[in-house]
Coordinates of C-alpha atoms in Angstrom, one line a residue:
X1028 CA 0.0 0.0 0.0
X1029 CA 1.6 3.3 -0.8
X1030 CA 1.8 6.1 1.5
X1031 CA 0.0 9.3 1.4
X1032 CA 2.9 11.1 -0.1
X1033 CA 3.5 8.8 -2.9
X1034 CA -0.5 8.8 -3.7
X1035 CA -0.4 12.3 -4.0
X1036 CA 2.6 12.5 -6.5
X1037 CA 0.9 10.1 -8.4
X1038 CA -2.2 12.3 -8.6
X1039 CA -0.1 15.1 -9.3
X1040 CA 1.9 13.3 -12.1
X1041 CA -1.9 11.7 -13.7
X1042 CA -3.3 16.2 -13.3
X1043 CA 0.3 16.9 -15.6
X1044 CA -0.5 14.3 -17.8
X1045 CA -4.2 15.4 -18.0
X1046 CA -3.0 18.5 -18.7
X1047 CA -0.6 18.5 -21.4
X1048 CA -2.3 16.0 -23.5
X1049 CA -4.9 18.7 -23.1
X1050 CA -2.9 21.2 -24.1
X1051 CA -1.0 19.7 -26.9
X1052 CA -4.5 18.5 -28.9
X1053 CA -5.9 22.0 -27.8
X1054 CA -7.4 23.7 -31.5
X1055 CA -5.2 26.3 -33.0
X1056 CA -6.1 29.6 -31.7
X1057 CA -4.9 33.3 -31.8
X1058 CA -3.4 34.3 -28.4
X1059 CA -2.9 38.2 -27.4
X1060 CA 0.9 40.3 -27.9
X1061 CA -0.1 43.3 -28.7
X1062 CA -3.2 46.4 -28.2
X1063 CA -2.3 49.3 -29.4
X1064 CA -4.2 52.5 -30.1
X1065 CA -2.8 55.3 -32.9
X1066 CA -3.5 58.4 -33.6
X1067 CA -1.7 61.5 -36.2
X1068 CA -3.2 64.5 -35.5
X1069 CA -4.8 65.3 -39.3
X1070 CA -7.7 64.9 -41.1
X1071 CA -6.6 62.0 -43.8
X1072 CA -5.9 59.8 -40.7
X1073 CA -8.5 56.7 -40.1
X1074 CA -10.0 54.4 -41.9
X1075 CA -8.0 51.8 -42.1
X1076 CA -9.0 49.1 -44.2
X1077 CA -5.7 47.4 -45.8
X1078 CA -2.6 46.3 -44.3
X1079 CA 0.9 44.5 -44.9
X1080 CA 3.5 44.2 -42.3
X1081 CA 7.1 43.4 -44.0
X1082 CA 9.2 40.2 -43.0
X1083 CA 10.6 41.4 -40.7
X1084 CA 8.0 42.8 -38.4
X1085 CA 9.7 46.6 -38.0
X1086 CA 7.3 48.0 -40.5
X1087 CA 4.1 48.1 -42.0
X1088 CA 2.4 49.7 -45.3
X1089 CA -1.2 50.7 -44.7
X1090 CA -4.1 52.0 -47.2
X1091 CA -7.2 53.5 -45.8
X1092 CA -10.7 53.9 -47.4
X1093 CA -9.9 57.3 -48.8
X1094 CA -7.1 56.3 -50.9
X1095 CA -4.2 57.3 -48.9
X1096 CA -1.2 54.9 -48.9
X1097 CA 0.9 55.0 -45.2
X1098 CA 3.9 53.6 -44.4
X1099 CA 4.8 53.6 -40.5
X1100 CA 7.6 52.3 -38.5
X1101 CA 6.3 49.8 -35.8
X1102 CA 8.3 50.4 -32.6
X1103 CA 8.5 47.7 -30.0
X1104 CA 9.5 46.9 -26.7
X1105 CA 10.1 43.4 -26.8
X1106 CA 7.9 41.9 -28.7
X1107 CA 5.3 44.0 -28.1
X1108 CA 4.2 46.8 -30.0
X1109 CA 4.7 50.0 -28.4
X1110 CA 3.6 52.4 -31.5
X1111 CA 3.6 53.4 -35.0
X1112 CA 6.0 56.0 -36.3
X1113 CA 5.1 57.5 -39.7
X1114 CA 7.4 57.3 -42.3
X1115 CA 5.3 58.5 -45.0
X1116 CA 1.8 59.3 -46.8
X1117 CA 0.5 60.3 -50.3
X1118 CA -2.4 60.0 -52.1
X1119 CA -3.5 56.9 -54.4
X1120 CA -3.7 58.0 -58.2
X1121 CA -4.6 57.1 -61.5
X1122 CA -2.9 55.4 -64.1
X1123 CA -2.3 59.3 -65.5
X1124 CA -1.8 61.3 -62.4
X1125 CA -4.8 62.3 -61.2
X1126 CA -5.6 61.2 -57.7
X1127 CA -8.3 59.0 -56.5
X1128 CA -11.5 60.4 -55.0
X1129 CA -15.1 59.3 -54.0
X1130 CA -16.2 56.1 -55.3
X1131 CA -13.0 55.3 -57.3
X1132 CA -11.1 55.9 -53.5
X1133 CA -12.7 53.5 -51.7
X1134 CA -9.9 51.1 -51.3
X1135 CA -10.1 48.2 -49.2
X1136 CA -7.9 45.5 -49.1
X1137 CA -3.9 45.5 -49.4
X1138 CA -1.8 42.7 -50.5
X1139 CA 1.9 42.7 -51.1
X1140 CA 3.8 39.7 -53.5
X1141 CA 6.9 38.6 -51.9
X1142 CA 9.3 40.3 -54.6
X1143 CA 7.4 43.5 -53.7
X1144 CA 4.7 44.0 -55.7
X1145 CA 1.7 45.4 -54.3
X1146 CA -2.1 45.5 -55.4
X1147 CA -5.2 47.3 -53.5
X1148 CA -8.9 46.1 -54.1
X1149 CA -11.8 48.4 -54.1
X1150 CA -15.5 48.5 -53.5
X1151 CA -18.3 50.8 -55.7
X1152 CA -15.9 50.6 -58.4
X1153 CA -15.1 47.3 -58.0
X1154 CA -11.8 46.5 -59.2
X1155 CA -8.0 45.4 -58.4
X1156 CA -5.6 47.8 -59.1
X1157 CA -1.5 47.3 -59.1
X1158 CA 0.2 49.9 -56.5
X1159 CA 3.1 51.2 -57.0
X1160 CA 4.8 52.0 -53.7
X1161 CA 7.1 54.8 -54.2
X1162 CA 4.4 57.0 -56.2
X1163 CA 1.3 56.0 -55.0
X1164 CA -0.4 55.3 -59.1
X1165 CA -2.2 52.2 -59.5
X1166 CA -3.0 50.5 -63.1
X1167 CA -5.8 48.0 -63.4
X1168 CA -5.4 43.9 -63.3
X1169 CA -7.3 41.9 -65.4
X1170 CA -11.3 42.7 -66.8
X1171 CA -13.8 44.2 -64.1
X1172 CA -16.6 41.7 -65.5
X1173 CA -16.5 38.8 -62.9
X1174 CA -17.2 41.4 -60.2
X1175 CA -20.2 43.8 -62.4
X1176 CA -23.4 41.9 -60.1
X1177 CA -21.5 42.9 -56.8
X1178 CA -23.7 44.9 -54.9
X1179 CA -22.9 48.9 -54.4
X1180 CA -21.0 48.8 -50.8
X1181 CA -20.2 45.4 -50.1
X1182 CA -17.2 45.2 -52.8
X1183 CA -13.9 43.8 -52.8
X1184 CA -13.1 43.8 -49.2
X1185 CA -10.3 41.6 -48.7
X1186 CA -7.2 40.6 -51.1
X1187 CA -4.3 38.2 -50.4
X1188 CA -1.6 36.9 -52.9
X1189 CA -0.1 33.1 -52.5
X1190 CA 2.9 31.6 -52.5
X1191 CA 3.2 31.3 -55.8
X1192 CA 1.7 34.8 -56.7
X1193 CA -2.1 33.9 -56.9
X1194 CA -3.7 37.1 -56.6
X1195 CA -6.9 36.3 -54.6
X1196 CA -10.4 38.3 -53.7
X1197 CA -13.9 38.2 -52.0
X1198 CA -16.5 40.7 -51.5
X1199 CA -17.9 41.2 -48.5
X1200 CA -21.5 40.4 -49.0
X1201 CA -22.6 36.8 -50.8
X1202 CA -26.1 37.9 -52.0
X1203 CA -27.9 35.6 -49.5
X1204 CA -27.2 34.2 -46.1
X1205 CA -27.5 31.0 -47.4
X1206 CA -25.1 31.7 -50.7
X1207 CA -21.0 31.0 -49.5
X1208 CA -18.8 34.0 -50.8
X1209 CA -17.3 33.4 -54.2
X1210 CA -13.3 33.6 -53.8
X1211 CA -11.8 34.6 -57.1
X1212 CA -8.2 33.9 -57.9
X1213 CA -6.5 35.9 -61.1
X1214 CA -3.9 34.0 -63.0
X1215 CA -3.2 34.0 -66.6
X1216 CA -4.5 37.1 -67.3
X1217 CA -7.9 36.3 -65.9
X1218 CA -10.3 36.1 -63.0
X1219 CA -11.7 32.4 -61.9
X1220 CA -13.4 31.2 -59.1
X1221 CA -11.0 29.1 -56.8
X1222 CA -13.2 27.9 -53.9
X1223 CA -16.7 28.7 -52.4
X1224 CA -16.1 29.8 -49.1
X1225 CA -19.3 28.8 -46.8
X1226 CA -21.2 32.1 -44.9
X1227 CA -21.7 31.3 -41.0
X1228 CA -23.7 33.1 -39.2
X1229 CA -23.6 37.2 -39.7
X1230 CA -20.3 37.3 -40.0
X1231 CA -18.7 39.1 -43.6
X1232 CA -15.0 39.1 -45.1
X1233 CA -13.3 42.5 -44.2
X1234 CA -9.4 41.1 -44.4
X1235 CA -7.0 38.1 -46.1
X1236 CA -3.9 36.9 -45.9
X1237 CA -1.8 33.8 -46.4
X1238 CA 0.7 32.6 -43.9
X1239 CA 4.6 31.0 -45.0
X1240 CA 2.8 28.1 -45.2
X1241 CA 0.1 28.5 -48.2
X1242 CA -3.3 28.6 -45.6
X1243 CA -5.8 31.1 -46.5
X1244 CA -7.0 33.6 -43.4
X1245 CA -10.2 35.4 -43.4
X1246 CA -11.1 38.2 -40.8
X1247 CA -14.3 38.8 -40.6
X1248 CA -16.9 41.0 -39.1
X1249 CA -20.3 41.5 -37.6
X1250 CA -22.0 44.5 -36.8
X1251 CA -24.1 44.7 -33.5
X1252 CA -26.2 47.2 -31.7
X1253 CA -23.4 47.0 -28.6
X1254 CA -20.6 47.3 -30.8
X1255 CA -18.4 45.2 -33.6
X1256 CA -17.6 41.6 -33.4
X1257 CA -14.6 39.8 -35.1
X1258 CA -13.6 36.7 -36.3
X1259 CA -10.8 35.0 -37.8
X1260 CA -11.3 31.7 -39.6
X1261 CA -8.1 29.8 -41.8
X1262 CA -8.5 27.5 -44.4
X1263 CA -6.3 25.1 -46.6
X1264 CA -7.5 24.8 -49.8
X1265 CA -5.7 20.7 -50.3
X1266 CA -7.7 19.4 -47.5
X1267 CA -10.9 18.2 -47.4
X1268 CA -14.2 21.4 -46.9
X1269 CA -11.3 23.7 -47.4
X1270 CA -9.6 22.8 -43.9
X1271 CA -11.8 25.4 -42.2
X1272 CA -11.0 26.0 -38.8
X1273 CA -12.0 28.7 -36.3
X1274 CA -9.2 30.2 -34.7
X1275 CA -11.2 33.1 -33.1
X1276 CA -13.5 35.3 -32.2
X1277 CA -15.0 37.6 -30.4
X1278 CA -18.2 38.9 -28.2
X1279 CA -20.0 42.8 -29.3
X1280 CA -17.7 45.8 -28.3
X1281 CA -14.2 43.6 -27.4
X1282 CA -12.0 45.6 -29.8
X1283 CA -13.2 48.2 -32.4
X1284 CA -13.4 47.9 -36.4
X1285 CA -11.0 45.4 -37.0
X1286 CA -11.2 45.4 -41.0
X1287 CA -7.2 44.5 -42.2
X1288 CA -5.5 41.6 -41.7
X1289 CA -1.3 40.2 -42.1
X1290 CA 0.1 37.3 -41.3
X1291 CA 4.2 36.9 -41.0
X1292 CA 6.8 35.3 -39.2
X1293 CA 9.0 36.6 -36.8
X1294 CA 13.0 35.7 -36.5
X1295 CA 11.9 33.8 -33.1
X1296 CA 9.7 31.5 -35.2
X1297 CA 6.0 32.3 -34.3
X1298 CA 3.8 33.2 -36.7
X1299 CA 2.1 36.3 -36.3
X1300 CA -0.9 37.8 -37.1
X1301 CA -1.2 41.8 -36.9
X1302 CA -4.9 43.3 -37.0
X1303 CA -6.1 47.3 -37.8
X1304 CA -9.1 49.1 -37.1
X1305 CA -11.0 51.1 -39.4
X1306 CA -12.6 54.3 -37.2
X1307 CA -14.8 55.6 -39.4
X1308 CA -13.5 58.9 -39.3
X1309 CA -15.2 58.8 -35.7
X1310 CA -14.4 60.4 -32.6
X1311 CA -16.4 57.7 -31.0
X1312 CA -13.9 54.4 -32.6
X1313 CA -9.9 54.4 -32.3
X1314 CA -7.5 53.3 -34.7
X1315 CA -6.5 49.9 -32.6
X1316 CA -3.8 47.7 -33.8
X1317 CA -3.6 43.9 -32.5
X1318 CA -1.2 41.5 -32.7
X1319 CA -1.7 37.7 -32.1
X1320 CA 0.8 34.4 -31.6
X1321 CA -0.6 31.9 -33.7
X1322 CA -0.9 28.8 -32.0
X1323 CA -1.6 25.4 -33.3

């Protein structure tokens, strides 16, 4: 018969083995580094609906829903962020000069190629535009037609590019609750459905990105009378339904208008994902940036 002592560091032993096994089959989540607020005191600042952070995590290139392209310098302590520096800010253009105004300005999502490249999506005009960085002018990709039936506001909301320079799109509304969200992919010169992703519950893309390892991530976003909620869901397009899983998400009024979304690696080796709000141009909403571990 053992004693009292040994009984008990059996139990404690069987709790860590509980425990672990627990923790190791846990589902992949997002866990908290990083809440930030930012603010520039002038009026093109807010409305933040794209974003890219580079490599190597000290930077990150921003456009906002008026068609202003930022870049920023993200300062840390740590690996925390502490702020955003600006670097610098100009005004999206035309293909001739001119710059970008009402409905041709509302950009919406970002997404940067890994030899540099950059494109923006748009709603009301709906349309993907190559950016150049250094000037700010942008020059159509491929034929507008695939997206003519989207409806007047819910446009291309979110844009990602793959690993092997896909260049991919959603817009933010399906057409029925019941309808999935048609992801188009542009190679070879044209626009093509790649995968129906399925709509659950009120939720409706805002934000895309891939990781370093080819898997799709959506952000996502619900409206509510006590404030936003978010979501994040990833997908793998070789698995079987897509590979969906949740990784998060959020009750009404947790953090503000979380609309952009990048995912990159840091030199420790976690994979990150760095979230911005869109304010509005609101006294009442904040520019909030987040920044998550990505566990699996």
């Amino acid at each position: 018969m053992q004693s009292g002592a040994g009984q008990l560091t059996l139990l404690r032993l069987a709790l860590i083995l509980v425990f672990t096994a627990g923790w190791a089959a846990a589902d992949p989540t997002l866990r908290l580094v990083s809440n930030v607020v930012w603010d520039v005191p002038e009026d093109w600042f807010g409305g933040f609906s794209g974003a890219e952070v580079h490599a190597d995590g000290s930077r990150i290139v921003l456009i906002t829903d008026r068609a202003f392209l930022v870049k920023a310098r993200i300062a840390r302590e740590g690996r925390a962020i502490r702020t955003l520096q600006l670097i610098d800010v100009r005004k999206l253009t035309h293909a001739d000069g001119p710059e970008l105004r009402d409905a041709y300005g509302d950009a919406e999502g970002l997404a940067m190629s890994r030899d540099g490249q950059a494109f923006v999506s748009f709603e009301r005009q709906h349309r993907v535009m190559r950016l150049d960085l250094e000037s700010g002018r942008t020059t159509e990709v491929g034929p507008r037609g695939a997206f003519a039936d989207l409806q007047e506001n819910s446009g291309l909301e979110a844009l990602a590019i793959d690993n092997d320079g896909g260049l991919y799109t959603l817009p933010e509304r399906s057409g029925a609750v019941a309808r999935p969200f048609p992801l188009h992919v542009f190679r070879d010169g044209q626009w093509k459905v790649a995968a129906q992703i399925p709509r659950r519950g009120p939720f409706l893309p805002v934000g895309a990105d891939f990781d370093d390892l080819g898997r799709f991530y959506l952000l996502e976003r619900a409206a509510t009378p006590l404030g936003f909620r978010s979501r994040v869901r990833r997908f793998d397009f070789d698995q079987p339904e897509l590979g969906e899983v949740r990784l998060w998400r959020t009750g009404p009024g947790r953090y503000d208008n979380l609309e952009a979304i990048s995912l990159w690696r840091s030199t420790e080796g976690f994979l990150r994902a760095t979230m911005i709000s869109d304010d509005n141009f609101l006294s009442i909403q904040r520019t909030q940036i987040l920044e998550f571990d990505v566990l699996d």
